[in-house]
C-alpha cells in the first residue's frame, strides 16, 4: 500500500502564500502520479493539480492555475503544493493522493476516483 501524510497547512492571510507538503511512502512510490485535491466546507472534493512520476509534467485546475506550483522530490519521497496569492475561496482541507494505475506514464487524472490512495488531509484557512 501507499501512505501519504500531508503537512504544512494552517492559517494564512489573503494574498499570502504557503507550501503544503506530502510525505509518500510505500513500494515504488516514485513511479506514481501524485495529485492534490481539496474539499471546501459544504462542497465536493475538487481537483487542484497533479504531477507525473518524474516531476516533469504538471496539470492544474483553472481555479488555481498561475497560483499553484506542484513539485516533487523523489529522492525524499516528497510532494509539494505551493500556493500563492491565496484568497478565502482557497480555504479547504487539502489532500495528497497517489495514482497507482499508470506508473511511469505521463497521464494525469483529474477525477478523485482515479486515485487509489489518499492522505488524511491538512487544513488550509485563508483569512480576509
Short mmCIF file of C-alpha atoms in Angstrom, two decimals:
data_model
loop_
_atom_site.label_atom_id
_atom_site.label_comp_id
_atom_site.label_asym_id
_atom_site.label_seq_id
_atom_site.Cartn_x
_atom_site.Cartn_y
_atom_site.Cartn_z
CA UNK A 1 0.00 0.00 0.00
CA UNK A 2 0.90 3.64 -0.28
CA UNK A 3 0.83 6.01 2.62
CA UNK A 4 0.55 9.74 2.24
CA UNK A 5 0.82 12.24 5.04
CA UNK A 6 0.13 15.90 4.44
CA UNK A 7 1.54 18.71 6.48
CA UNK A 8 2.08 22.43 6.29
CA UNK A 9 -1.48 23.63 6.41
CA UNK A 10 -2.50 26.47 8.61
CA UNK A 11 -3.81 29.98 8.67
CA UNK A 12 -2.66 32.50 6.11
CA UNK A 13 -3.86 35.96 5.20
CA UNK A 14 -5.38 36.68 1.84
CA UNK A 15 -2.69 37.43 -0.67
CA UNK A 16 -0.20 35.30 1.15
CA UNK A 17 1.44 32.04 0.26
CA UNK A 18 2.10 28.68 1.77
CA UNK A 19 3.52 25.34 0.84
CA UNK A 20 1.77 22.14 1.71
CA UNK A 21 3.87 19.01 1.87
CA UNK A 22 3.06 15.38 1.35
CA UNK A 23 5.31 12.59 2.53
CA UNK A 24 4.79 9.48 0.45
CA UNK A 25 5.85 6.01 1.46
CA UNK A 26 5.37 2.52 0.13
CA UNK A 27 6.55 0.43 -2.76
CA UNK A 28 7.55 2.14 -5.98
CA UNK A 29 6.04 5.43 -4.91
CA UNK A 30 8.33 7.34 -7.24
CA UNK A 31 6.57 5.64 -10.16
CA UNK A 32 3.18 7.12 -9.41
CA UNK A 33 1.49 10.30 -10.40
CA UNK A 34 0.54 12.37 -7.39
CA UNK A 35 -2.46 14.60 -7.17
CA UNK A 36 -3.63 17.40 -4.95
CA UNK A 37 -7.28 17.81 -4.16
CA UNK A 38 -9.21 19.98 -1.79
CA UNK A 39 -12.56 19.98 -0.09
CA UNK A 40 -14.06 23.28 0.92
CA UNK A 41 -16.81 23.42 3.55
CA UNK A 42 -20.06 22.15 2.11
CA UNK A 43 -18.52 21.26 -1.22
CA UNK A 44 -17.33 18.18 -3.01
CA UNK A 45 -13.72 17.29 -3.26
CA UNK A 46 -12.19 19.04 -6.23
CA UNK A 47 -9.06 18.64 -8.24
CA UNK A 48 -6.27 21.13 -7.65
CA UNK A 49 -3.39 19.75 -9.66
CA UNK A 50 -1.20 16.77 -10.30
CA UNK A 51 2.34 15.84 -11.16
CA UNK A 52 3.63 12.87 -13.07
CA UNK A 53 6.05 10.28 -11.80
CA UNK A 54 9.27 12.10 -12.65
CA UNK A 55 8.03 15.60 -11.93
CA UNK A 56 8.41 16.81 -15.49
CA UNK A 57 4.74 17.22 -16.18
CA UNK A 58 2.07 19.01 -14.20
CA UNK A 59 -1.52 19.96 -14.70
CA UNK A 60 -3.61 22.43 -12.74
CA UNK A 61 -7.22 23.24 -12.29
CA UNK A 62 -8.31 26.54 -13.77
CA UNK A 63 -9.14 27.83 -10.31
CA UNK A 64 -5.51 27.70 -9.23
CA UNK A 65 -3.57 27.87 -12.47
CA UNK A 66 -0.96 30.57 -12.23
CA UNK A 67 -1.09 30.48 -8.44
CA UNK A 68 -0.19 26.87 -7.76
CA UNK A 69 3.04 25.03 -8.29
CA UNK A 70 3.36 21.33 -7.70
CA UNK A 71 6.74 19.73 -7.37
CA UNK A 72 8.20 16.53 -6.05
CA UNK A 73 11.47 15.25 -4.76
CA UNK A 74 11.64 11.55 -5.43
CA UNK A 75 14.89 11.19 -3.53
CA UNK A 76 12.98 12.17 -0.42
CA UNK A 77 9.57 10.84 -1.47
CA UNK A 78 8.05 14.26 -1.00
CA UNK A 79 5.32 16.03 -2.92
CA UNK A 80 4.69 19.74 -2.59
CA UNK A 81 1.93 22.15 -3.38
CA UNK A 82 2.95 25.79 -3.39
CA UNK A 83 0.05 28.19 -3.37
CA UNK A 84 0.45 31.89 -3.97
CA UNK A 85 -1.93 34.83 -3.84
CA UNK A 86 -4.32 32.92 -1.67
CA UNK A 87 -7.85 34.07 -1.17
CA UNK A 88 -10.60 32.89 1.18
CA UNK A 89 -12.04 30.67 -1.53
CA UNK A 90 -8.92 28.57 -1.20
CA UNK A 91 -9.93 27.63 2.32
CA UNK A 92 -10.26 23.87 2.34
CA UNK A 93 -8.82 20.63 3.52
CA UNK A 94 -6.06 19.76 1.11
CA UNK A 95 -5.37 16.15 0.25
CA UNK A 96 -2.48 14.43 -1.42
CA UNK A 97 -3.31 11.33 -3.42
CA UNK A 98 -1.44 8.71 -5.40
CA UNK A 99 -2.49 7.19 -8.69
CA UNK A 100 -1.01 3.71 -8.94
CA UNK A 101 -2.90 2.77 -12.09
CA UNK A 102 -0.48 4.25 -14.61
CA UNK A 103 3.03 4.01 -13.22
CA UNK A 104 5.80 5.69 -15.15
CA UNK A 105 3.42 7.37 -17.56
CA UNK A 106 2.53 10.97 -18.24
CA UNK A 107 -1.16 10.51 -17.65
CA UNK A 108 -2.55 12.96 -15.11
CA UNK A 109 -6.01 12.20 -13.91
CA UNK A 110 -8.34 14.83 -12.51
CA UNK A 111 -11.10 12.73 -11.04
CA UNK A 112 -10.84 11.72 -7.39
CA UNK A 113 -11.82 8.13 -8.15
CA UNK A 114 -8.76 7.76 -10.34
CA UNK A 115 -6.55 7.97 -7.28
CA UNK A 116 -6.21 4.89 -5.15
CA UNK A 117 -4.54 6.21 -2.02
CA UNK A 118 -5.19 9.32 -0.01
CA UNK A 119 -3.71 11.18 2.86
CA UNK A 120 -5.66 12.42 5.82
CA UNK A 121 -5.66 16.00 4.61
CA UNK A 122 -4.37 19.22 6.07
CA UNK A 123 -6.46 22.28 6.76
CA UNK A 124 -5.67 25.49 4.94
CA UNK A 125 -7.56 28.54 6.11
CA UNK A 126 -7.26 31.86 4.32
CA UNK A 127 -8.44 34.91 6.19
CA UNK A 128 -9.69 38.04 4.51
#
